[in-house]
Amino acid sequence: MSQKVRVRFAPSPTGPLHIGGVRTALFNYLFAKKHGGDFLLRIEDTDQTRYVEGAETYIIEALNWLNIPFDEGPGKEKDCGPYRQSERKNLYKQYADALIESGNAYYAFDTAEELDAHRKDHEAKGKTFIYNWHNRLKLKNSLVFSAEETQRKIDNGEEYVIRFKSPENETLQLNDIIRGEMQVETSILDDKVLFKSDGMPTYHLANIVDDHLMKITHVIRGEEWLPSLALHVLLYRAFGWEAPKFAHLPLILKPTGNGKLSKRDGDKMGFPVFPLQWKTADGEEFSGYREDGYLPEAVVNMLAFLGWNPGTEQEIFNLEELVEAFELERVHKAGAKFDPEKTKWFQHQYLQKVDDEILAKDFEDYLGEKNVSTALNLTKIVTLLKERATFVSDLWEQGSFFFEAPDSYDAKAADKAFKTETPELLQKVVSIINATEDFSAENLSEKVKGWITAENIGFGKVMMPLRLALVGEMKGPDVFDILSILGKDESISRIEKAMHFIDQK
RNA sequence: GCUCUAUUAGCAUAGUGGCUAGUGCAUCUGACUUUCUAUCAGAAGACAAGGGUUCGAUUCCCUUAUAGAGUACCA
């Protein structure tokens, strides 16, 4: 295999790119980059009835956000364009004709209604209607009509499709990089439509022609295509082309394990299924990882582990490391259940890696949106809070008290922490704080703890009410860090406020 | 129904024809002179079932069960 590796991601623009599609794109990207190859984007819009405005833009934006851009595709035209199948429309007919010429395909004039009736009829008898060798001579097609009659029908403008003539009795040997060898009896294959009556090819024809013309060496796609593999291999053979290598990726299943992850599952179960937010034409909204505050690196890492693993215990991989470690052979065969909790874990890991200064800037923007302004050192606050934050919004969740003094106290905690002797103790804390010039957390800690130990008071009696006074709840980072950041005046003011509160109880 | 595919703890998975089947998430316990949804330490928990092959199978084969995909003039 000396030729350059070329892979493609070929979504159809019927809506936002689902997480499973993104994973397929990612694996294609990783494989291409690992082998120094090209990653192409091809838009499969042969079904014009399902075209959705904005879907293509969405796909491109999503790939860019995740940092897995394509090398060739719409807007990045190279030698194999155009990259939208609708723009390649006039190309396909000749290939369908060639197949008819070589006896591998035929014209069929059965209407959709007729076929439907056949299917219903069979179903009623508990059988399945398959359009193939066993009945094609009883149906309306160029195999039963004379050449003249067929031509006359076409000239008369009768609608027709072109069907592939599947071999009758052959055992096909199929190979898949992930799944290995498989056998399929061609006798159970049906004569798939290759060319539709609307003048467009079906996926099956278009994808073989395009993959060939675009010099695709490896087809990496979802498992839902596995049943079509035999047809595709047969098609390559009929054309006399060398087939690319195939790899079928395992499905992504719902967290509950039943069925593949669908677009509505996410919002139903409280996690995004799409990389970017999406609004449908009729106003329905789907959340996206970007808008929910995820870092693209975290999403990529999470996606990479959906059906693949490096075989080591390392779990955190940046893009370069993924490219380095990725191997199709290590992709799993079984479906991968999607775990939103693990996704959060990845996000948490990546948030920890973000530089505090940068995070502080993001946090500042977030505060701005909430109309909170502050003179406090945000970098310091971020350093303290970050460990327990998964998203930037958690910084607010964890640390809003830095910016807003508590005006009430968590009832349960107050019950436990605020006792009759508390004001007296807090008064002492105030005087210690007041007398402290070096307002570092270490120094404050030393002073206050020194006093507690010396007087043999018990830490709980002081630390709990102190925290409650400063925070309003039993949460947040180390109490002395909070004091240090809040500063002397604010700290004392909060403590005195709490003393008042207790007195009035 | 038919075709194809899969099945290691609650979940994602690693791994092996033969010592205590590894890791992460979740769970539980302890510690951090006592906030915790954080951190640290520890614990419990699995090879779907039944047949073979074999000295020996979670690992190979068959059957069953379960799950999934496909079965369109959709991709």
Coordinates of C-alpha atoms (C1' of nucleotides) in Angstrom, one line a residue:
Chain A
M1 CA 0.0 0.0 0.0
S2 CA 2.2 2.7 -1.3
Q3 CA -0.4 5.2 -2.2
K4 CA -1.2 8.1 0.0
V5 CA -3.9 7.5 2.6
R6 CA -7.1 9.3 1.9
V7 CA -10.2 9.1 4.0
R8 CA -13.5 10.9 3.9
F9 CA -16.2 11.9 6.3
A10 CA -19.5 11.9 4.3
P11 CA -22.4 13.2 6.3
S12 CA -25.7 14.1 4.8
P13 CA -26.9 17.6 5.6
T14 CA -30.2 16.6 7.2
G15 CA -29.6 18.4 10.5
P16 CA -27.0 19.0 13.1
L17 CA -24.1 16.7 13.4
H18 CA -24.8 14.0 15.9
I19 CA -22.1 13.0 18.4
G20 CA -21.8 9.6 16.7
G21 CA -21.1 11.4 13.4
V22 CA -18.5 13.5 15.1
R23 CA -16.8 10.4 16.4
T24 CA -16.7 9.0 12.9
A25 CA -15.2 12.2 11.7
L26 CA -12.7 12.2 14.5
F27 CA -11.6 8.6 13.8
N28 CA -11.2 9.4 10.1
Y29 CA -9.1 12.4 11.1
L30 CA -6.9 10.5 13.5
F31 CA -6.3 7.7 11.0
A32 CA -5.5 10.2 8.2
K33 CA -3.1 12.2 10.3
K34 CA -1.4 9.2 11.7
H35 CA -0.6 8.0 8.2
G36 CA 0.2 11.4 6.8
G37 CA -2.9 11.3 4.7
D38 CA -5.8 13.5 3.7
F39 CA -9.1 13.9 5.4
L40 CA -11.9 15.0 3.1
L41 CA -15.4 16.2 3.8
R42 CA -18.0 15.2 1.3
I43 CA -21.6 16.3 1.6
E44 CA -24.0 13.6 0.7
D45 CA -27.1 15.5 -0.3
T46 CA -28.6 13.1 -2.9
D47 CA -31.9 13.1 -1.0
Q48 CA -33.2 16.5 -1.7
T49 CA -36.3 16.0 0.2
R50 CA -34.3 15.8 3.4
Y51 CA -32.1 18.8 2.9
V52 CA -31.9 21.1 5.9
E53 CA -30.8 24.7 5.7
G54 CA -27.7 25.4 7.7
A55 CA -26.7 21.8 8.3
E56 CA -23.6 22.0 6.1
T57 CA -22.4 25.1 7.8
Y58 CA -23.0 23.5 11.1
I59 CA -20.9 20.5 10.2
I60 CA -18.0 22.6 9.2
E61 CA -18.2 24.8 12.2
A62 CA -18.3 21.8 14.5
L63 CA -15.2 20.2 12.9
N64 CA -13.4 23.5 13.2
W65 CA -14.4 24.0 16.9
L66 CA -13.1 20.5 17.7
N67 CA -9.9 21.3 15.9
I68 CA -10.3 18.5 13.4
P69 CA -10.6 20.4 10.2
F70 CA -10.8 18.7 6.8
D71 CA -8.1 19.1 4.2
E72 CA -10.4 18.9 1.2
G73 CA -14.1 19.7 0.9
P74 CA -16.6 22.4 0.3
G75 CA -14.7 25.7 0.4
K76 CA -11.4 23.9 0.2
E77 CA -11.6 22.7 -3.3
K78 CA -8.7 20.5 -4.6
D79 CA -8.5 18.2 -7.5
C80 CA -11.4 16.0 -6.7
G81 CA -14.2 18.5 -6.4
P82 CA -16.9 19.4 -6.3
Y83 CA -17.5 17.9 -2.8
R84 CA -21.3 18.2 -2.7
Q85 CA -23.0 15.3 -4.4
S86 CA -25.8 17.5 -5.6
E87 CA -23.1 19.4 -7.6
R88 CA -21.8 16.1 -9.0
K89 CA -25.3 15.1 -10.2
N90 CA -24.5 14.8 -13.9
L91 CA -21.6 12.5 -13.1
Y92 CA -23.5 9.5 -11.8
K93 CA -25.8 8.6 -14.7
Q94 CA -23.0 7.4 -17.0
Y95 CA -21.8 5.0 -14.3
A96 CA -25.2 3.6 -13.9
D97 CA -25.4 3.2 -17.7
A98 CA -22.1 1.5 -17.7
L99 CA -23.4 -1.1 -15.3
I100 CA -26.4 -1.7 -17.5
E101 CA -24.1 -2.0 -20.4
S102 CA -22.1 -4.7 -18.6
G103 CA -25.2 -6.5 -17.5
N104 CA -24.7 -5.7 -13.8
A105 CA -27.8 -3.5 -13.6
Y106 CA -31.2 -3.1 -15.2
Y107 CA -34.1 -0.7 -15.6
A108 CA -37.1 -1.2 -13.4
F109 CA -40.5 0.4 -13.9
D110 CA -42.3 -0.8 -10.8
T111 CA -43.9 2.1 -9.1
A112 CA -43.4 2.8 -5.4
E113 CA -47.1 1.9 -4.8
E114 CA -46.8 -1.4 -6.5
L115 CA -43.7 -2.3 -4.5
D116 CA -45.4 -1.2 -1.4
A117 CA -48.4 -3.4 -2.2
H118 CA -46.0 -6.4 -2.7
R119 CA -44.4 -5.7 0.6
K120 CA -47.7 -5.5 2.5
D121 CA -48.9 -8.6 0.8
H122 CA -45.9 -10.6 1.8
E123 CA -46.0 -9.2 5.3
A124 CA -49.5 -10.4 5.6
K125 CA -48.4 -13.9 4.8
G126 CA -45.5 -13.6 7.2
K127 CA -42.9 -13.3 4.4
T128 CA -40.5 -10.6 3.4
F129 CA -40.6 -9.1 -0.1
I130 CA -37.1 -9.0 -1.5
Y131 CA -36.5 -7.6 -5.0
N132 CA -33.9 -10.0 -6.3
W133 CA -33.1 -13.1 -8.4
H134 CA -36.0 -15.1 -7.1
N135 CA -38.7 -12.8 -8.3
R136 CA -37.2 -10.1 -10.6
L137 CA -38.4 -12.0 -13.7
K138 CA -41.9 -11.6 -12.4
L139 CA -41.7 -7.8 -12.1
K140 CA -41.6 -4.9 -14.4
N141 CA -38.1 -4.4 -15.6
S142 CA -35.8 -4.5 -18.6
L143 CA -34.9 -8.1 -17.8
V144 CA -38.4 -9.2 -18.8
F145 CA -39.2 -6.6 -21.4
S146 CA -37.6 -6.6 -24.8
A147 CA -35.0 -4.0 -25.6
E148 CA -37.4 -2.2 -27.8
E149 CA -40.1 -2.2 -25.3
T150 CA -37.8 -0.9 -22.6
Q151 CA -36.6 1.8 -24.9
R152 CA -40.1 2.8 -25.8
K153 CA -41.1 3.1 -22.1
I154 CA -38.1 5.3 -21.5
D155 CA -38.9 7.4 -24.5
N156 CA -42.5 7.7 -23.4
G157 CA -41.2 9.3 -20.2
E158 CA -42.2 6.5 -17.9
E159 CA -40.5 6.8 -14.6
Y160 CA -37.8 4.2 -13.9
V161 CA -35.0 3.4 -11.5
I162 CA -31.9 1.5 -12.2
R163 CA -31.3 -1.5 -10.0
F164 CA -28.2 -3.5 -9.3
K165 CA -28.4 -7.1 -10.4
S166 CA -27.1 -9.1 -7.4
P167 CA -25.5 -12.4 -8.2
E168 CA -27.7 -15.4 -7.4
N169 CA -25.5 -17.9 -5.7
E170 CA -22.2 -16.9 -4.4
T171 CA -20.4 -16.8 -1.1
L172 CA -18.7 -13.4 -0.7
Q173 CA -15.7 -13.1 1.4
L174 CA -15.7 -9.7 3.2
N175 CA -13.0 -8.1 5.1
D176 CA -13.2 -5.4 7.7
I177 CA -10.2 -3.9 9.6
I178 CA -12.1 -3.9 12.9
R179 CA -14.2 -7.0 12.5
G180 CA -12.0 -9.3 10.4
E181 CA -13.4 -11.8 7.9
M182 CA -17.1 -12.2 7.2
Q183 CA -19.1 -14.3 4.8
V184 CA -22.2 -13.3 3.1
E185 CA -24.4 -15.3 0.7
T186 CA -25.4 -13.2 -2.2
S187 CA -28.6 -15.1 -2.6
I188 CA -30.1 -13.1 0.3
L189 CA -29.1 -9.7 -1.1
D190 CA -31.6 -7.6 -2.9
D191 CA -31.4 -5.7 -6.1
K192 CA -30.8 -2.3 -4.6
V193 CA -31.8 0.8 -6.4
L194 CA -28.7 2.6 -7.7
F195 CA -30.4 5.4 -9.6
K196 CA -33.6 7.1 -8.5
S197 CA -36.4 8.2 -10.8
D198 CA -35.7 11.8 -9.8
G199 CA -32.4 11.7 -11.6
M200 CA -30.3 11.4 -8.5
P201 CA -28.1 8.4 -7.5
T202 CA -28.8 6.6 -4.3
Y203 CA -26.2 6.6 -1.6
H204 CA -24.9 3.3 -2.7
L205 CA -24.0 4.3 -6.2
A206 CA -22.8 7.8 -5.3
N207 CA -20.6 6.8 -2.5
I208 CA -18.8 4.1 -4.6
V209 CA -18.3 6.4 -7.6
D210 CA -17.1 9.3 -5.4
D211 CA -14.8 7.2 -3.3
H212 CA -13.3 5.9 -6.4
L213 CA -13.0 9.2 -8.1
M214 CA -11.7 10.9 -4.9
K215 CA -9.1 8.1 -4.5
I216 CA -10.3 7.1 -1.1
T217 CA -8.1 4.4 0.4
H218 CA -10.0 3.6 3.6
V219 CA -13.7 3.9 4.3
I220 CA -14.3 4.4 8.0
R221 CA -17.9 4.6 8.8
G222 CA -20.6 3.6 11.3
E223 CA -21.7 0.1 11.9
E224 CA -25.1 0.8 10.4
W225 CA -23.4 0.4 7.0
L226 CA -22.2 -3.1 7.7
P227 CA -25.2 -4.8 6.0
S228 CA -24.5 -2.8 2.9
L229 CA -20.8 -3.8 2.6
A230 CA -21.5 -6.8 0.4
L231 CA -23.4 -4.6 -2.1
H232 CA -20.6 -2.1 -2.1
V233 CA -17.9 -4.7 -2.7
L234 CA -20.0 -6.1 -5.5
L235 CA -20.3 -2.7 -7.0
Y236 CA -16.6 -2.2 -7.0
R237 CA -16.2 -5.5 -8.7
A238 CA -18.8 -4.7 -11.3
F239 CA -17.0 -1.5 -12.1
G240 CA -13.7 -3.3 -12.2
W241 CA -12.3 -1.0 -9.6
E242 CA -10.1 -1.8 -6.6
A243 CA -12.1 -1.5 -3.5
P244 CA -10.8 0.6 -0.5
K245 CA -10.3 -1.0 2.9
F246 CA -13.3 -0.9 5.2
A247 CA -13.7 -0.3 8.9
H248 CA -17.0 -0.2 10.6
L249 CA -17.2 1.7 13.9
P250 CA -19.3 0.4 16.7
L251 CA -22.6 2.2 17.4
I252 CA -22.9 4.7 20.2
L253 CA -25.7 3.5 22.5
K254 CA -27.9 5.3 24.9
P255 CA -26.6 5.5 28.5
T256 CA -29.4 3.0 29.4
G257 CA -28.0 0.6 26.8
N258 CA -31.1 0.1 24.8
G259 CA -30.8 1.4 21.3
K260 CA -28.5 3.8 19.6
L261 CA -28.2 7.3 20.9
S262 CA -30.7 9.5 19.2
K263 CA -30.9 13.2 19.0
R264 CA -33.7 13.5 21.5
D265 CA -32.1 11.4 24.2
G266 CA -29.7 14.1 25.2
D267 CA -32.0 16.8 26.3
K268 CA -34.3 14.1 27.7
M269 CA -31.5 12.7 29.9
G270 CA -29.7 16.0 30.5
F271 CA -26.6 16.1 28.4
P272 CA -25.8 17.4 24.9
V273 CA -25.8 15.0 21.9
F274 CA -24.5 17.7 19.6
P275 CA -21.2 19.5 19.5
L276 CA -22.9 22.9 18.9
Q277 CA -26.3 24.2 19.8
W278 CA -28.9 23.8 17.1
K279 CA -32.3 25.3 16.6
T280 CA -34.7 23.7 14.1
A281 CA -36.8 25.7 11.7
D282 CA -39.8 25.3 13.9
G283 CA -38.0 26.6 17.0
E284 CA -37.0 23.4 18.7
E285 CA -33.7 23.7 20.5
F286 CA -30.9 21.2 21.1
S287 CA -28.1 21.9 23.4
G288 CA -24.5 21.7 22.4
Y289 CA -21.2 20.9 24.1
R290 CA -19.7 24.3 23.2
E291 CA -22.6 26.3 24.6
D292 CA -22.7 24.1 27.7
G293 CA -19.2 25.2 28.5
Y294 CA -17.2 22.1 27.5
L295 CA -13.7 22.5 26.2
P296 CA -13.2 21.1 22.7
E297 CA -10.2 19.1 23.9
A298 CA -12.3 17.3 26.5
V299 CA -15.0 16.5 24.0
V300 CA -12.4 15.1 21.6
N301 CA -10.8 13.0 24.3
M302 CA -14.1 11.6 25.4
L303 CA -15.1 10.8 21.9
A304 CA -11.9 9.1 21.1
F305 CA -12.5 6.7 24.0
L306 CA -16.0 5.8 22.7
G307 CA -15.1 2.5 21.1
W308 CA -11.4 2.8 21.2
N309 CA -8.7 2.6 23.8
P310 CA -4.9 2.7 23.6
G311 CA -4.4 -0.5 25.6
T312 CA -2.5 1.4 28.3
E313 CA -3.8 3.1 31.4
Q314 CA -3.4 6.5 30.0
E315 CA -6.7 8.2 29.6
I316 CA -5.9 11.9 29.0
F317 CA -4.7 12.4 25.5
N318 CA -4.4 15.7 23.5
L319 CA -5.0 15.6 19.8
E320 CA -1.4 15.0 18.9
E321 CA -1.1 12.1 21.3
L322 CA -4.3 10.7 19.9
V323 CA -3.0 10.9 16.4
E324 CA 0.1 9.1 17.6
A325 CA -1.7 6.4 19.6
F326 CA -4.7 5.7 17.4
E327 CA -5.1 2.4 15.6
L328 CA -8.1 1.1 13.9
E329 CA -7.2 -2.4 15.0
R330 CA -7.8 -1.3 18.6
V331 CA -11.3 -0.2 17.9
H332 CA -13.9 -2.3 19.7
K333 CA -16.5 -4.3 17.9
A334 CA -19.3 -4.0 20.5
G335 CA -21.5 -0.9 20.8
A336 CA -20.3 1.8 23.2
K337 CA -22.6 3.1 25.8
F338 CA -22.4 6.8 26.1
D339 CA -21.6 8.0 29.6
P340 CA -22.3 11.6 30.3
E341 CA -20.7 11.4 33.7
K342 CA -17.4 10.3 32.2
T343 CA -17.7 13.2 29.8
K344 CA -17.9 15.5 32.7
W345 CA -14.9 13.8 34.2
F346 CA -12.9 14.5 31.1
Q347 CA -14.0 18.1 31.2
H348 CA -13.0 18.4 34.8
Q349 CA -9.5 17.0 33.9
Y350 CA -9.1 19.5 31.1
L351 CA -10.4 22.5 33.1
Q352 CA -7.6 21.7 35.6
K353 CA -5.0 22.1 32.9
V354 CA -6.2 25.5 31.8
D355 CA -3.9 28.2 33.0
D356 CA -5.3 30.1 36.0
E357 CA -4.8 33.5 34.3
I358 CA -6.7 32.4 31.3
L359 CA -9.4 30.9 33.4
A360 CA -9.6 34.1 35.4
K361 CA -10.3 35.9 32.2
D362 CA -13.1 33.5 31.3
F363 CA -14.5 33.9 34.8
E364 CA -14.3 37.6 34.5
D365 CA -16.4 37.4 31.3
Y366 CA -18.8 35.2 33.1
L367 CA -19.1 37.6 36.0
G368 CA -19.6 40.4 33.5
E369 CA -22.6 38.6 32.1
K370 CA -24.0 38.4 35.6
N371 CA -23.3 42.1 36.1
V372 CA -20.9 41.4 38.9
S373 CA -17.9 43.7 39.1
T374 CA -15.1 43.1 41.6
A375 CA -11.7 44.4 42.7
L376 CA -10.7 41.1 44.1
N377 CA -7.8 39.1 42.6
L378 CA -9.6 36.7 40.3
T379 CA -6.6 34.6 39.5
K380 CA -6.1 33.8 43.2
I381 CA -9.8 32.9 43.5
V382 CA -9.7 30.7 40.4
T383 CA -6.7 28.9 41.8
L384 CA -8.6 28.1 45.0
L385 CA -11.8 27.2 43.3
K386 CA -10.7 25.4 40.2
E387 CA -10.0 22.1 41.8
R388 CA -13.7 21.6 42.5
A389 CA -15.0 23.1 39.3
T390 CA -15.9 21.3 36.1
F391 CA -17.1 24.3 34.2
V392 CA -16.5 28.0 34.4
S393 CA -20.0 28.4 35.7
D394 CA -19.0 26.2 38.6
L395 CA -16.6 28.8 39.7
W396 CA -19.5 31.0 40.4
E397 CA -21.4 28.2 41.9
Q398 CA -18.5 27.5 44.3
G399 CA -17.4 31.1 44.9
S400 CA -20.2 33.6 44.5
F401 CA -19.8 34.5 48.2
F402 CA -16.5 36.2 47.3
F403 CA -18.5 38.8 45.5
E404 CA -21.7 38.9 47.5
A405 CA -21.7 38.8 51.3
P406 CA -24.2 36.2 52.6
D407 CA -27.5 37.7 53.7
S408 CA -28.8 34.5 55.1
Y409 CA -27.2 31.4 56.6
D410 CA -27.9 27.8 55.7
A411 CA -30.5 26.8 58.3
K412 CA -29.2 23.3 59.0
A413 CA -25.6 24.5 59.3
A414 CA -26.5 27.5 61.4
D415 CA -28.3 25.2 63.8
K416 CA -25.2 23.2 64.2
A417 CA -22.6 26.0 64.2
F418 CA -24.2 29.0 65.8
K419 CA -24.4 28.5 69.6
T420 CA -24.8 30.9 72.4
E421 CA -21.1 31.1 73.1
T422 CA -20.4 31.7 69.4
P423 CA -20.6 35.6 69.3
E424 CA -18.1 35.7 72.1
L425 CA -15.7 33.5 70.2
L426 CA -16.2 35.4 66.9
Q427 CA -15.5 38.6 68.8
K428 CA -12.1 37.2 69.7
V429 CA -11.5 36.2 66.1
V430 CA -12.3 39.7 65.0
S431 CA -9.8 41.1 67.4
I432 CA -7.1 38.7 66.3
I433 CA -7.8 39.5 62.7
N434 CA -7.8 43.2 63.4
A435 CA -4.4 42.9 65.0
T436 CA -2.9 41.0 62.1
E437 CA -1.0 43.0 59.6
D438 CA 0.4 40.2 57.4
F439 CA -2.9 39.0 55.9
S440 CA -1.7 35.9 54.2
A441 CA -3.6 32.7 54.7
E442 CA -0.7 31.1 56.3
N443 CA -0.2 33.8 58.9
L444 CA -3.9 34.1 59.6
S445 CA -4.1 30.3 60.1
E446 CA -1.2 30.3 62.4
K447 CA -2.6 33.1 64.5
V448 CA -6.2 31.8 64.8
K449 CA -5.2 28.2 65.2
G450 CA -2.6 29.2 67.8
W451 CA -5.3 30.9 69.8
I452 CA -7.7 28.0 69.5
T453 CA -5.0 25.5 70.6
A454 CA -3.7 27.7 73.4
E455 CA -7.2 28.2 74.9
N456 CA -8.1 24.6 74.2
I457 CA -11.4 25.7 72.6
G458 CA -12.0 23.1 69.9
F459 CA -11.7 23.8 66.3
G460 CA -15.3 23.0 65.4
K461 CA -16.6 25.7 67.7
V462 CA -14.7 28.4 65.9
M463 CA -14.1 27.2 62.3
M464 CA -17.7 26.2 61.5
P465 CA -19.3 29.5 62.6
L466 CA -16.4 31.4 61.0
R467 CA -17.0 29.7 57.7
L468 CA -20.7 30.2 57.9
A469 CA -20.2 33.9 58.6
L470 CA -18.0 34.3 55.6
V471 CA -19.7 32.0 53.1
G472 CA -23.3 31.5 54.4
E473 CA -23.0 27.8 53.8
M474 CA -20.6 25.0 54.7
K475 CA -18.7 25.1 51.4
G476 CA -15.8 26.7 49.7
P477 CA -12.1 26.5 50.0
D478 CA -10.0 26.8 53.1
V479 CA -11.4 29.4 55.6
F480 CA -8.1 31.3 55.9
D481 CA -7.7 31.5 52.1
I482 CA -11.1 33.1 52.1
L483 CA -10.2 35.6 54.8
S484 CA -7.0 36.5 53.0
I485 CA -8.7 37.2 49.7
L486 CA -11.7 39.0 51.3
G487 CA -9.3 41.3 53.2
K488 CA -9.6 42.7 56.7
D489 CA -12.5 45.1 56.4
E490 CA -14.8 42.8 54.5
S491 CA -14.0 39.8 56.7
I492 CA -14.7 41.7 59.9
S493 CA -17.9 43.1 58.5
R494 CA -19.1 39.7 57.6
I495 CA -18.2 38.2 61.0
E496 CA -19.9 41.0 62.8
K497 CA -23.0 40.6 60.7
A498 CA -23.1 37.0 61.7
M499 CA -22.7 37.9 65.4
H500 CA -25.7 40.2 65.1
F501 CA -27.7 37.5 63.5
I502 CA -27.0 35.1 66.3
D503 CA -27.8 37.7 69.0
Q504 CA -31.2 38.3 67.5
K505 CA -32.1 34.6 67.4
Chain B
rG1 C1' -39.4 -13.1 10.2
rC2 C1' -34.6 -12.9 7.6
rU3 C1' -29.3 -11.2 7.5
rC4 C1' -25.2 -9.3 10.1
rU5 C1' -22.9 -8.0 14.8
rA6 C1' -21.9 -8.0 19.9
rU7 C1' -22.0 -9.9 25.3
rU8 C1' -15.6 -9.0 31.2
rA9 C1' -18.3 -5.6 38.0
rG10 C1' -23.8 -0.3 38.0
rC11 C1' -21.0 1.9 33.5
rA12 C1' -16.7 2.4 30.0
rU13 C1' -13.1 -0.9 29.1
rA14 C1' -7.7 -3.9 29.6
rG15 C1' -6.1 -8.7 29.4
rU16 C1' -4.9 -14.1 29.3
rG17 C1' -5.5 -21.6 27.1
rG18 C1' -3.1 -22.3 33.6
rC19 C1' -0.2 -17.7 39.8
rU20 C1' -4.7 -13.1 43.9
rA21 C1' -8.6 -11.0 35.9
rG22 C1' -5.8 -4.7 35.5
rU23 C1' -7.6 0.6 35.0
rG24 C1' -11.1 4.9 35.1
rC25 C1' -16.1 6.7 36.4
rA26 C1' -19.9 5.7 40.0
rU27 C1' -20.6 3.4 45.2
rC28 C1' -19.0 2.6 50.4
rU29 C1' -15.4 3.5 54.5
rG30 C1' -11.4 6.1 56.7
rA31 C1' -8.1 10.4 56.8
rC32 C1' -7.2 15.6 56.1
rU33 C1' -7.2 18.9 64.6
rU34 C1' -12.7 18.6 61.7
rU35 C1' -16.9 22.7 55.0
rC36 C1' -17.1 19.7 50.8
rU37 C1' -19.8 18.1 45.4
rA38 C1' -12.3 18.8 46.4
rU39 C1' -7.8 15.9 47.8
rC40 C1' -5.5 11.4 49.9
rA41 C1' -5.9 6.3 51.5
rG42 C1' -8.6 1.9 51.6
rA43 C1' -12.9 -1.5 50.5
rA44 C1' -16.7 -4.1 48.0
rG45 C1' -18.0 -5.6 43.1
rA46 C1' -17.2 -9.0 36.8
rC47 C1' -15.5 -12.9 32.6
rA48 C1' -24.4 -13.9 30.1
rA49 C1' -26.1 -19.4 30.4
rG50 C1' -25.5 -24.5 28.8
rG51 C1' -22.7 -27.9 26.2
rG52 C1' -18.2 -29.5 24.0
rU53 C1' -12.4 -29.4 22.6
rU54 C1' -8.4 -29.7 26.3
rC55 C1' -4.5 -32.2 31.6
rG56 C1' -6.8 -27.3 32.2
rA57 C1' -11.0 -22.1 29.3
rU58 C1' -13.2 -16.0 30.9
rU59 C1' -9.9 -16.9 26.5
rC60 C1' -11.2 -21.9 21.0
rC61 C1' -16.0 -24.4 18.8
rC62 C1' -21.5 -25.1 19.0
rU63 C1' -26.3 -24.0 21.0
rU64 C1' -29.4 -20.8 23.8
rA65 C1' -30.5 -16.1 26.0
rU66 C1' -30.1 -10.9 25.7
rA67 C1' -28.9 -6.5 23.1
rG68 C1' -28.1 -3.8 18.7
rA69 C1' -28.0 -2.7 13.5
rG70 C1' -29.9 -3.5 8.6
rU71 C1' -33.9 -5.2 5.8
rA72 C1' -36.7 2.3 1.5
rC73 C1' -36.5 5.4 -5.3
rC74 C1' -32.8 7.7 3.4
rA75 C1' -28.2 8.4 4.2

